[in-house]
Short mmCIF file of C-alpha atoms in Angstrom, two decimals:
data_model
loop_
_atom_site.label_atom_id
_atom_site.label_comp_id
_atom_site.label_asym_id
_atom_site.label_seq_id
_atom_site.Cartn_x
_atom_site.Cartn_y
_atom_site.Cartn_z
CA MET A 1 -10.48 -13.66 -2.01
CA LYS A 2 -9.79 -10.96 0.69
CA GLU A 3 -6.78 -8.76 -0.16
CA CYS A 4 -5.01 -6.03 1.42
CA ILE A 5 -1.98 -3.57 0.73
CA ILE A 6 0.21 -2.48 3.20
CA LEU A 7 1.97 0.58 2.63
CA ALA A 8 5.28 -0.19 4.26
CA GLY A 9 8.06 1.90 2.71
CA GLY A 10 8.06 4.81 4.72
CA PHE A 11 11.54 6.38 6.09
CA GLY A 12 10.27 6.91 9.69
CA THR A 13 11.60 10.46 9.60
CA ARG A 14 9.97 11.65 12.78
CA LEU A 15 10.98 8.56 14.67
CA GLN A 16 14.49 8.89 14.20
CA SER A 17 14.93 9.85 17.73
CA VAL A 18 13.44 6.65 19.25
CA VAL A 19 13.77 3.79 16.43
CA SER A 20 17.07 2.93 14.78
CA ASP A 21 17.51 3.13 11.00
CA VAL A 22 14.79 0.72 9.93
CA PRO A 23 11.62 0.98 7.45
CA LYS A 24 8.93 2.43 9.57
CA CYS A 25 6.91 -0.75 9.78
CA MET A 26 9.57 -2.36 11.14
CA ALA A 27 9.97 -0.24 14.22
CA GLU A 28 9.69 -2.37 17.31
CA VAL A 29 6.65 -1.73 19.72
CA ALA A 30 6.45 -3.80 22.64
CA GLY A 31 9.06 -6.24 21.63
CA LYS A 32 7.71 -6.82 17.86
CA PRO A 33 7.94 -5.25 14.67
CA PHE A 34 4.99 -2.92 14.10
CA LEU A 35 4.15 -5.03 10.94
CA ARG A 36 3.56 -8.11 13.08
CA TYR A 37 0.63 -6.64 14.63
CA LEU A 38 -0.74 -5.50 11.26
CA PHE A 39 -0.29 -9.42 10.04
CA ASP A 40 -2.05 -10.66 13.28
CA TYR A 41 -4.90 -8.21 12.47
CA ALA A 42 -5.05 -9.30 9.05
CA ALA A 43 -5.19 -12.99 9.99
CA ASN A 44 -7.61 -12.59 12.66
CA GLU A 45 -9.91 -10.83 9.85
CA GLY A 46 -9.66 -13.59 7.43
CA PHE A 47 -7.58 -12.05 4.89
CA ASN A 48 -6.13 -14.26 2.23
CA HIS A 49 -3.56 -12.12 0.41
CA ILE A 50 -1.44 -9.17 1.68
CA ILE A 51 0.73 -7.09 -0.60
CA LEU A 52 3.42 -5.25 0.71
CA SER A 53 4.31 -1.90 -0.81
CA LEU A 54 8.02 -1.44 -0.06
CA GLY A 55 10.58 1.15 -0.83
CA TYR A 56 13.15 2.41 1.90
CA LYS A 57 15.58 -0.58 3.04
CA PHE A 58 13.06 -2.98 2.01
CA GLU A 59 15.72 -5.71 2.38
CA ILE A 60 15.20 -5.56 6.02
CA VAL A 61 11.57 -6.26 5.66
CA ILE A 62 12.08 -9.31 2.99
CA SER A 63 14.81 -10.67 5.45
CA TRP A 64 12.25 -10.64 8.61
CA LEU A 65 9.24 -12.19 6.13
CA GLU A 66 11.42 -15.09 5.50
CA THR A 67 11.46 -15.98 9.39
CA GLN A 68 7.56 -15.85 9.50
CA ASN A 69 4.74 -18.21 9.22
CA MET A 70 1.55 -16.61 7.97
CA PRO A 71 -1.78 -18.07 7.12
CA PHE A 72 -2.23 -16.08 4.18
CA GLU A 73 -0.12 -15.52 0.87
CA VAL A 74 2.13 -12.60 1.05
CA SER A 75 3.43 -10.75 -2.25
CA TYR A 76 5.24 -7.53 -2.37
CA VAL A 77 6.35 -4.77 -4.93
CA ALA A 78 9.57 -2.54 -4.03
CA GLU A 79 9.71 0.96 -5.51
CA GLU A 80 13.09 1.79 -7.11
CA TYR A 81 12.75 5.34 -6.35
CA PRO A 82 9.79 7.12 -4.34
CA LEU A 83 6.63 6.99 -6.04
CA GLY A 84 4.47 8.91 -3.63
CA THR A 85 1.45 7.13 -1.80
CA GLY A 86 -0.52 7.24 -5.25
CA GLY A 87 2.25 5.83 -7.33
CA ALA A 88 2.81 3.05 -4.50
CA ILE A 89 -0.85 2.02 -4.42
CA LYS A 90 -0.90 1.81 -8.12
CA LEU A 91 2.34 -0.23 -8.38
CA ALA A 92 0.79 -2.70 -5.57
CA PHE A 93 -2.47 -3.19 -7.54
CA THR A 94 -0.54 -5.05 -10.19
CA LYS A 95 -0.56 -7.83 -7.68
CA VAL A 96 -4.28 -7.58 -6.72
CA LYS A 97 -6.00 -10.54 -8.02
CA GLY A 98 -9.49 -9.57 -7.41
CA THR A 99 -12.06 -6.44 -8.14
CA GLU A 100 -10.87 -4.46 -4.75
CA ALA A 101 -8.36 -4.26 -2.05
CA PHE A 102 -7.92 -2.62 1.40
CA VAL A 103 -5.09 -0.62 1.64
CA ILE A 104 -3.49 0.30 5.21
CA ASN A 105 -0.48 2.28 6.37
CA GLY A 106 2.31 0.34 7.85
CA ASP A 107 2.55 3.02 10.58
CA THR A 108 -1.09 2.99 11.66
CA PHE A 109 -3.49 0.68 13.69
CA PHE A 110 -7.02 0.90 13.03
CA ASP A 111 -9.01 -2.19 14.75
CA LEU A 112 -12.00 -2.07 12.59
CA ASP A 113 -14.19 -4.58 11.63
CA SER A 114 -13.20 -5.46 8.17
CA GLU A 115 -16.21 -7.30 6.88
CA SER A 116 -18.76 -4.44 7.73
CA PHE A 117 -16.57 -2.18 5.72
CA LEU A 118 -16.47 -4.35 2.81
CA GLU A 119 -20.25 -4.70 3.07
CA PHE A 120 -20.53 -0.85 3.27
CA HIS A 121 -17.92 -0.35 -0.01
CA ARG A 122 -20.04 -2.93 -1.90
CA GLU A 123 -23.60 -1.77 -0.77
CA LYS A 124 -22.41 1.88 -1.90
CA GLU A 125 -20.65 0.77 -5.32
CA SER A 126 -17.68 2.74 -4.22
CA ASP A 127 -14.56 3.80 -6.17
CA ILE A 128 -12.86 4.35 -2.63
CA SER A 129 -14.13 3.78 0.72
CA VAL A 130 -12.23 5.66 3.71
CA ALA A 131 -12.47 4.58 7.23
CA LEU A 132 -13.19 7.73 9.21
CA LYS A 133 -12.33 8.04 12.90
CA PRO A 134 -14.09 10.55 15.39
CA MET A 135 -11.59 12.69 17.12
CA GLN A 136 -11.74 15.45 19.69
CA ASP A 137 -9.27 18.50 20.42
CA PHE A 138 -6.98 17.61 17.42
CA ASP A 139 -4.57 19.57 14.94
CA ARG A 140 -2.45 16.92 13.93
CA TYR A 141 -5.08 15.85 11.18
CA GLY A 142 -7.07 17.39 8.47
CA SER A 143 -10.79 16.45 8.71
CA VAL A 144 -13.29 15.02 6.59
CA GLU A 145 -17.00 16.16 5.88
CA LEU A 146 -19.76 13.91 4.62
CA ASP A 147 -23.05 14.32 3.15
CA ASP A 148 -26.42 12.72 4.46
CA GLU A 149 -25.40 9.33 2.08
CA GLN A 150 -22.25 9.33 3.57
CA ARG A 151 -20.11 10.52 0.33
CA ILE A 152 -17.12 12.79 1.24
CA ILE A 153 -17.58 15.94 -0.04
CA ARG A 154 -14.78 17.94 1.60
CA PHE A 155 -11.28 17.29 2.90
CA ASN A 156 -10.08 20.20 5.17
CA GLU A 157 -6.81 20.95 5.95
CA LYS A 158 -5.15 20.55 9.21
CA GLU A 159 -6.37 22.98 11.73
CA TYR A 160 -7.41 22.70 15.55
CA LYS A 161 -10.90 21.24 15.72
CA LYS A 162 -12.83 20.80 18.85
CA GLU A 163 -14.38 17.68 17.22
CA GLY A 164 -14.65 15.98 13.92
CA LEU A 165 -13.73 12.85 11.58
CA ILE A 166 -10.22 12.18 10.50
CA ASN A 167 -8.89 9.92 7.42
CA GLY A 168 -7.88 6.71 9.39
CA GLY A 169 -5.74 5.50 6.92
CA VAL A 170 -7.62 2.47 5.84
CA TYR A 171 -9.27 2.18 2.34
CA ILE A 172 -11.10 -0.08 0.15
CA ILE A 173 -10.34 0.70 -3.54
CA ALA A 174 -12.00 -0.94 -6.60
CA LYS A 175 -9.15 -1.97 -8.97
CA LYS A 176 -10.93 -0.43 -11.87
CA LEU A 177 -10.36 2.97 -10.60
CA PHE A 178 -6.80 3.13 -12.05
CA SER A 179 -8.03 2.37 -15.43
CA LYS A 180 -10.76 5.00 -15.40
CA LEU A 181 -8.07 7.82 -14.26
CA SER A 182 -4.84 8.92 -16.28
CA LEU A 183 -2.54 9.05 -13.90
CA PRO A 184 1.53 9.60 -13.78
CA GLU A 185 3.86 7.17 -12.45
CA LYS A 186 4.73 9.05 -9.48
CA PHE A 187 1.61 10.94 -7.42
CA SER A 188 -0.25 11.55 -4.10
CA PHE A 189 -3.25 9.38 -3.83
CA GLU A 190 -4.64 12.14 -1.28
CA LYS A 191 -3.95 15.09 -3.45
CA ASP A 192 -4.02 13.73 -6.99
CA ILE A 193 -6.88 11.19 -6.57
CA MET A 194 -9.38 11.67 -3.55
CA GLU A 195 -9.18 15.62 -3.45
CA SER A 196 -8.54 16.17 -7.36
CA HIS A 197 -11.57 13.83 -8.25
CA ILE A 198 -13.65 14.27 -5.27
CA HIS A 199 -16.74 15.25 -7.57
CA GLY A 200 -15.98 12.85 -10.46
CA ILE A 201 -15.70 9.49 -8.68
CA ASN A 202 -17.25 7.84 -5.80
CA ILE A 203 -15.90 8.43 -2.39
CA TYR A 204 -17.56 7.30 0.74
CA GLY A 205 -16.58 7.84 4.25
CA HIS A 206 -17.35 5.04 7.02
CA ARG A 207 -17.72 6.41 10.46
CA LEU A 208 -15.64 3.53 12.75
CA ASP A 209 -15.11 4.76 16.39
CA ASN A 210 -12.55 1.68 16.99
CA TYR A 211 -9.00 1.62 18.86
CA PHE A 212 -6.65 4.13 16.46
CA ILE A 213 -3.10 4.87 16.76
CA ASP A 214 -0.60 6.13 14.36
CA ILE A 215 3.18 5.73 15.52
CA GLY A 216 4.54 8.39 13.23
CA ILE A 217 5.46 10.76 16.11
CA PRO A 218 7.54 9.81 19.08
CA SER A 219 4.82 10.42 21.67
CA ASP A 220 2.32 7.97 20.02
CA PHE A 221 5.04 5.88 19.31
CA GLU A 222 5.63 5.36 23.03
CA LYS A 223 1.87 5.26 23.85
CA ALA A 224 1.73 2.19 21.27
CA ASN A 225 4.45 0.32 23.30
CA VAL A 226 2.29 0.52 26.39
CA ASP A 227 -0.82 -0.30 24.49
CA PHE A 228 0.58 -3.34 22.66
CA LEU A 229 2.09 -4.95 25.62
CA GLY A 230 1.10 -8.63 25.99
CA LYS A 231 -0.72 -8.60 22.37
#
């Protein structure tokens, strides 16, 4: 079974100037909720089970789901209060049936080959595999450094870089990770797992130079409205 968690509980604070009061994943892009493009991607990539991690105004997402026909099973969890990215992922993993799951952000589209990414993850026997996007002239994202074996050795803070690799917001996570680590209910996946345990667990980065967009700011939201026309 090929499973994917979509983190779809975001407030969309930075998009309030261009998007009505809906969860970020439901922001309309080229006439469709952004979540529809993520579902279409999941269908094209052969996923069997999608788990939505919901929070802010989750009822809007559930109502929309009832109008959709999908070629995969859809489950969801809903936070009663914000749990942070780590808490949201940990809660969603209670619905995962297999030994691993993809995790993607509900406001990011990274058009990667999921089969090759999964093969990489299993070959490395990784606890966490991170899809990395090469970027040029950026300061909006932190950068990631790898060793010769593609193990992640450093997460750098946001600063201007002429070129580098960024975290593309797509992961494959081994389910056993959450029993290996002692974790609170509310925590940051990036800070409290990946950065804090960088030397204690297997975290590998897979470089993929495919189409990538993060609709989290108005300028890229407007770009997505152009890019996704006709899709």
